mmCIF file of C-alpha atoms in Angstrom:
data_model
loop_
_atom_site.group_PDB
_atom_site.id
_atom_site.type_symbol
_atom_site.label_atom_id
_atom_site.label_comp_id
_atom_site.label_asym_id
_atom_site.label_seq_id
_atom_site.Cartn_x
_atom_site.Cartn_y
_atom_site.Cartn_z
ATOM 1 C CA ASN A 7 215.998 129.718 28.636
ATOM 2 C CA ALA A 8 219.907 129.651 29.836
ATOM 3 C CA GLY A 9 218.399 131.807 33.058
ATOM 4 C CA VAL A 10 221.172 134.085 34.559
ATOM 5 C CA THR A 11 224.562 133.459 33.183
ATOM 6 C CA GLN A 12 227.853 134.873 34.288
ATOM 7 C CA THR A 13 230.970 134.774 33.200
ATOM 8 C CA PRO A 14 233.807 134.218 34.042
ATOM 9 C CA LYS A 15 233.696 131.199 36.366
ATOM 10 C CA PHE A 16 236.871 131.991 38.282
ATOM 11 C CA ARG A 17 239.471 134.558 38.156
ATOM 12 C CA ILE A 18 242.527 135.467 39.795
ATOM 13 C CA LEU A 19 243.735 139.090 39.943
ATOM 14 C CA LYS A 20 246.411 141.024 41.164
ATOM 15 C CA ILE A 21 246.315 144.189 43.317
ATOM 16 C CA GLY A 22 245.677 147.275 41.853
ATOM 17 C CA GLN A 23 244.318 145.516 38.356
ATOM 18 C CA SER A 24 240.732 145.885 37.243
ATOM 19 C CA MET A 25 238.167 143.506 35.784
ATOM 20 C CA THR A 26 234.600 143.459 34.610
ATOM 21 C CA LEU A 27 232.223 140.672 36.131
ATOM 22 C CA GLN A 28 229.708 139.960 32.925
ATOM 23 C CA CYS A 29 226.220 138.902 33.766
ATOM 24 C CA THR A 30 223.288 138.297 31.149
ATOM 25 C CA GLN A 31 219.878 137.403 31.723
ATOM 26 C CA ASP A 32 217.438 135.984 29.263
ATOM 27 C CA MET A 33 214.551 136.086 31.127
ATOM 28 C CA ASN A 34 213.098 139.495 30.204
ATOM 29 C CA HIS A 35 213.361 140.470 33.996
ATOM 30 C CA ASN A 36 213.455 144.486 34.873
ATOM 31 C CA TYR A 37 215.339 143.896 37.984
ATOM 32 C CA MET A 38 218.759 142.709 38.431
ATOM 33 C CA TYR A 39 221.351 142.620 41.485
ATOM 34 C CA TRP A 40 224.720 141.995 41.997
ATOM 35 C CA TYR A 41 225.740 140.365 45.551
ATOM 36 C CA ARG A 42 228.872 139.375 47.126
ATOM 37 C CA GLN A 43 229.118 136.436 49.466
ATOM 38 C CA ASP A 44 232.100 136.163 51.785
ATOM 39 C CA PRO A 45 233.068 132.454 53.448
ATOM 40 C CA GLY A 46 230.319 131.499 56.250
ATOM 41 C CA MET A 47 228.289 134.712 55.516
ATOM 42 C CA GLY A 48 225.006 135.623 53.994
ATOM 43 C CA LEU A 49 224.696 137.776 50.406
ATOM 44 C CA LYS A 50 225.300 141.517 50.536
ATOM 45 C CA LEU A 51 224.017 143.539 47.764
ATOM 46 C CA ILE A 52 226.521 145.708 45.696
ATOM 47 C CA TYR A 53 224.235 147.542 43.004
ATOM 48 C CA TYR A 54 220.885 146.936 41.935
ATOM 49 C CA SER A 55 218.818 148.059 38.715
ATOM 50 C CA VAL A 56 215.392 148.609 38.059
ATOM 51 C CA GLY A 57 215.452 148.887 34.579
ATOM 52 C CA ALA A 58 217.669 149.638 31.406
ATOM 53 C CA GLY A 59 219.760 153.043 32.189
ATOM 54 C CA ILE A 60 218.835 152.920 36.029
ATOM 55 C CA THR A 61 221.274 151.650 38.692
ATOM 56 C CA ASP A 62 221.528 152.378 42.103
ATOM 57 C CA LYS A 63 224.061 151.285 45.190
ATOM 58 C CA GLY A 64 223.277 148.845 47.534
ATOM 59 C CA GLU A 65 224.888 147.940 50.913
ATOM 60 C CA VAL A 66 228.509 147.251 49.933
ATOM 61 C CA PRO A 67 229.296 149.637 46.805
ATOM 62 C CA ASN A 68 232.588 151.045 47.402
ATOM 63 C CA GLY A 69 235.159 150.049 44.647
ATOM 64 C CA TYR A 70 232.630 148.530 42.175
ATOM 65 C CA ASN A 71 230.848 150.235 39.412
ATOM 66 C CA VAL A 72 227.760 149.064 37.363
ATOM 67 C CA SER A 73 226.180 150.145 34.188
ATOM 68 C CA ARG A 74 222.817 148.877 32.578
ATOM 69 C CA SER A 75 222.476 149.594 28.777
ATOM 70 C CA THR A 76 220.345 146.776 27.975
ATOM 71 C CA THR A 77 217.606 144.763 29.777
ATOM 72 C CA GLU A 78 219.641 141.956 29.511
ATOM 73 C CA ASP A 79 222.936 142.832 30.697
ATOM 74 C CA PHE A 80 224.397 144.110 33.915
ATOM 75 C CA PRO A 81 228.188 144.064 33.896
ATOM 76 C CA LEU A 82 230.047 144.929 37.573
ATOM 77 C CA ARG A 83 233.180 146.595 37.059
ATOM 78 C CA LEU A 84 235.882 146.644 39.737
ATOM 79 C CA GLU A 85 238.808 149.242 39.711
ATOM 80 C CA LEU A 86 241.788 148.901 41.590
ATOM 81 C CA ALA A 87 241.131 145.286 43.003
ATOM 82 C CA ALA A 88 241.734 144.967 46.682
ATOM 83 C CA PRO A 89 242.258 141.663 48.608
ATOM 84 C CA SER A 90 238.977 142.801 50.571
ATOM 85 C CA GLN A 91 237.299 141.946 47.342
ATOM 86 C CA THR A 92 238.317 138.240 47.295
ATOM 87 C CA SER A 93 234.554 136.819 47.413
ATOM 88 C CA VAL A 94 232.048 134.882 45.250
ATOM 89 C CA TYR A 95 230.168 137.267 43.269
ATOM 90 C CA PHE A 96 226.454 136.283 42.213
ATOM 91 C CA CYS A 97 224.252 138.201 39.678
ATOM 92 C CA ALA A 98 220.813 137.734 39.677
ATOM 93 C CA SER A 99 217.084 139.194 38.183
ATOM 94 C CA SER A 100 213.540 139.005 38.893
ATOM 95 C CA TRP A 101 210.268 140.223 37.847
ATOM 96 C CA GLY A 102 209.440 142.779 40.712
ATOM 97 C CA THR A 103 210.710 143.227 44.512
ATOM 98 C CA ALA A 104 209.225 142.202 47.415
ATOM 99 C CA TYR A 105 206.893 139.366 46.137
ATOM 100 C CA ASN A 106 209.199 137.713 43.497
ATOM 101 C CA GLU A 107 211.786 135.131 43.485
ATOM 102 C CA GLN A 108 215.462 136.169 42.772
ATOM 103 C CA PHE A 109 216.859 133.919 40.335
ATOM 104 C CA PHE A 110 220.672 133.771 40.883
ATOM 105 C CA GLY A 111 223.348 132.919 38.095
ATOM 106 C CA PRO A 112 226.277 130.682 38.918
ATOM 107 C CA GLY A 113 228.685 133.044 40.361
ATOM 108 C CA THR A 114 232.223 134.049 39.883
ATOM 109 C CA ARG A 115 234.746 133.114 42.377
ATOM 110 C CA LEU A 116 237.273 136.051 42.423
ATOM 111 C CA THR A 117 240.418 136.052 44.240
ATOM 112 C CA VAL A 118 242.460 139.425 44.530
ATOM 113 C CA LEU A 119 246.419 138.689 45.582
ATOM 114 C CA GLN B 23 220.880 148.348 60.807
ATOM 115 C CA LYS B 24 218.050 145.743 60.474
ATOM 116 C CA GLU B 25 218.891 142.049 60.768
ATOM 117 C CA VAL B 26 217.838 138.760 60.070
ATOM 118 C CA GLU B 27 219.299 136.085 62.161
ATOM 119 C CA GLN B 28 220.186 132.183 61.826
ATOM 120 C CA ASN B 29 221.840 129.445 63.790
ATOM 121 C CA SER B 30 224.927 128.773 61.855
ATOM 122 C CA GLY B 31 224.848 125.057 62.783
ATOM 123 C CA PRO B 32 225.511 122.289 61.618
ATOM 124 C CA LEU B 33 222.117 121.030 62.169
ATOM 125 C CA SER B 34 222.766 117.262 62.070
ATOM 126 C CA VAL B 35 219.660 114.870 61.626
ATOM 127 C CA PRO B 36 219.268 111.446 60.869
ATOM 128 C CA GLU B 37 217.526 110.393 57.354
ATOM 129 C CA GLY B 38 213.691 110.426 57.530
ATOM 130 C CA ALA B 39 213.410 112.907 60.575
ATOM 131 C CA ILE B 40 211.861 116.488 60.351
ATOM 132 C CA ALA B 41 214.880 119.206 60.419
ATOM 133 C CA SER B 42 213.645 122.292 61.649
ATOM 134 C CA LEU B 43 215.385 125.555 60.748
ATOM 135 C CA ASN B 44 214.714 129.172 62.368
ATOM 136 C CA CYS B 45 215.096 132.482 61.374
ATOM 137 C CA THR B 46 214.403 135.501 63.718
ATOM 138 C CA TYR B 47 214.174 139.483 62.246
ATOM 139 C CA SER B 48 214.544 142.631 63.578
ATOM 140 C CA ASP B 49 212.223 144.876 61.832
ATOM 141 C CA ARG B 50 208.779 144.182 62.808
ATOM 142 C CA GLY B 51 207.323 145.780 59.555
ATOM 143 C CA SER B 52 208.936 143.153 57.189
ATOM 144 C CA GLN B 53 206.128 141.859 55.057
ATOM 145 C CA SER B 54 207.822 138.873 52.693
ATOM 146 C CA PHE B 55 209.772 136.131 53.597
ATOM 147 C CA PHE B 56 212.158 133.704 51.353
ATOM 148 C CA TRP B 57 213.872 130.582 52.280
ATOM 149 C CA TYR B 58 216.710 129.755 49.729
ATOM 150 C CA ARG B 59 218.796 126.652 49.407
ATOM 151 C CA GLN B 60 222.402 126.554 48.556
ATOM 152 C CA TYR B 61 224.431 123.195 47.857
ATOM 153 C CA SER B 62 228.185 123.656 48.254
ATOM 154 C CA GLY B 63 229.944 125.900 45.759
ATOM 155 C CA LYS B 64 226.465 126.496 43.972
ATOM 156 C CA SER B 65 224.166 129.505 43.493
ATOM 157 C CA PRO B 66 220.890 129.881 45.778
ATOM 158 C CA GLU B 67 217.555 128.455 44.472
ATOM 159 C CA LEU B 68 214.299 129.480 46.186
ATOM 160 C CA ILE B 69 212.636 126.676 48.022
ATOM 161 C CA MET B 70 209.832 128.849 49.769
ATOM 162 C CA PHE B 71 208.548 132.142 49.991
ATOM 163 C CA ILE B 72 205.755 133.262 52.675
ATOM 164 C CA TYR B 73 204.007 136.717 53.518
ATOM 165 C CA SER B 74 201.056 135.772 55.680
ATOM 166 C CA ASN B 75 200.905 134.542 59.159
ATOM 167 C CA GLY B 76 200.502 130.767 59.812
ATOM 168 C CA ASP B 77 201.646 128.157 57.518
ATOM 169 C CA LYS B 78 202.518 127.061 53.809
ATOM 170 C CA GLU B 79 203.143 123.946 52.559
ATOM 171 C CA ASP B 80 204.894 122.708 49.489
ATOM 172 C CA GLY B 81 205.756 119.101 49.320
ATOM 173 C CA ARG B 82 208.044 118.289 51.932
ATOM 174 C CA PHE B 83 208.292 121.652 53.136
ATOM 175 C CA THR B 84 206.509 123.973 55.476
ATOM 176 C CA ALA B 85 207.354 127.457 56.131
ATOM 177 C CA GLN B 86 206.134 129.299 59.084
ATOM 178 C CA LEU B 87 205.556 132.999 59.947
ATOM 179 C CA ASN B 88 204.839 134.455 63.275
ATOM 180 C CA LYS B 89 205.193 138.386 62.673
ATOM 181 C CA ALA B 90 204.277 139.035 66.327
ATOM 182 C CA SER B 91 207.319 137.019 67.624
ATOM 183 C CA GLN B 92 208.881 138.157 64.237
ATOM 184 C CA TYR B 93 210.368 134.734 63.137
ATOM 185 C CA VAL B 94 210.009 132.485 60.173
ATOM 186 C CA SER B 95 210.899 128.864 60.202
ATOM 187 C CA LEU B 96 211.541 126.071 57.563
ATOM 188 C CA LEU B 97 210.394 122.692 58.230
ATOM 189 C CA ILE B 98 211.758 119.856 56.245
ATOM 190 C CA ARG B 99 209.862 116.414 56.473
ATOM 191 C CA ASP B 100 211.276 113.216 55.655
ATOM 192 C CA SER B 101 214.706 114.648 55.367
ATOM 193 C CA GLN B 102 217.002 113.151 52.618
ATOM 194 C CA PRO B 103 220.517 113.170 52.424
ATOM 195 C CA SER B 104 220.090 115.324 49.348
ATOM 196 C CA ASP B 105 218.786 118.088 51.634
ATOM 197 C CA SER B 106 222.231 118.519 52.515
ATOM 198 C CA ALA B 107 223.014 122.514 52.253
ATOM 199 C CA THR B 108 222.855 125.812 53.828
ATOM 200 C CA TYR B 109 219.589 127.230 54.253
ATOM 201 C CA LEU B 110 219.473 131.159 54.147
ATOM 202 C CA CYS B 111 216.696 132.948 54.978
ATOM 203 C CA ALA B 112 215.905 136.289 53.416
ATOM 204 C CA VAL B 113 213.464 139.266 54.586
ATOM 205 C CA TYR B 114 212.683 142.065 52.163
ATOM 206 C CA ASP B 115 213.343 145.607 53.604
ATOM 207 C CA PHE B 116 211.045 148.265 52.520
ATOM 208 C CA GLY B 117 212.383 150.880 54.442
ATOM 209 C CA GLY B 118 215.216 152.872 54.150
ATOM 210 C CA ALA B 119 216.892 154.289 50.868
ATOM 211 C CA THR B 120 217.527 150.946 49.326
ATOM 212 C CA ASN B 121 214.638 148.520 48.883
ATOM 213 C CA LYS B 122 216.251 144.935 49.313
ATOM 214 C CA LEU B 123 216.505 141.685 50.410
ATOM 215 C CA ILE B 124 218.274 141.048 53.494
ATOM 216 C CA PHE B 125 219.934 137.858 53.914
ATOM 217 C CA GLY B 126 220.944 135.907 57.062
ATOM 218 C CA THR B 127 224.035 133.875 57.204
ATOM 219 C CA GLY B 128 222.347 130.556 56.700
ATOM 220 C CA THR B 129 221.983 127.667 58.670
ATOM 221 C CA LEU B 130 224.096 124.125 57.622
ATOM 222 C CA LEU B 131 221.897 121.231 57.342
ATOM 223 C CA ALA B 132 223.612 117.778 57.778
ATOM 224 C CA VAL B 133 221.217 114.618 57.025
ATOM 225 C CA GLN B 134 222.712 111.433 57.881
ATOM 226 C CA PRO B 135 222.055 108.717 56.101
#
C-alpha cells in the first residue's frame, strides 16, 4: 500500500495564479482532510470529506475549494493565489473520526510570490 | 475558540534520560487525545492515542491523561537522538459545526548524544 500520496512536492506560484494539489489514498478510507501548516504553527483544517460526494469547510476554507468524486481522490483547488497561502499542505485520511488515527501524506510545499 | 497549548521548546534532554512533554486543552468535554511526531520536513505520524484517564504505555512511550486538570502528557523513556523531532498534541473537538482535530503548535525535542 502506498498510503496517502500527494503531488506536487514543491510548487512556486505567482500571485493570482491557480493550481490544484492532488491527494490520493489507497486504504479505502471514507474520511479525508486537507490541512495547512505555517512555520512554527500547528495544523489548521481547510476542508474535509466524509465520503464521495460530501465535503465540508474546516477552520480556514477561504481561498480554497475541494471536490470528492471518488473514495480515493480529494483534490484541493487554489484560486487566485495570494502570499498568505504560502504554506505546507498536508492531506490525510482515516477510517473514522474521533477515535481513529489520521494518516498523513508527505505534504506539498507551496510558495506564492 | 477551543485551544490546545504546548510549550514550543526546544526541550533539550541528554541521551538516555526521560523526556516529558506536556499539553493542556481548553474544552472540558474533550474525549480523545493524540500525540503525533513530526520530523523536520516530514509529515506527522501517530505515536500515541489515549481517551481514558490514567496512563497508557507503548514501548518507551507513555501517555498520561488527566481530564479533571485538562492536561495530557507524553513521556519518552531512554531518549535517543532519533527521538529528536517536534511532538504535536491533538485533541478531538466534538462540538461546534465541524468535528475536527485541534492541533497544538508542537514542542521541539532535542536529544543530545
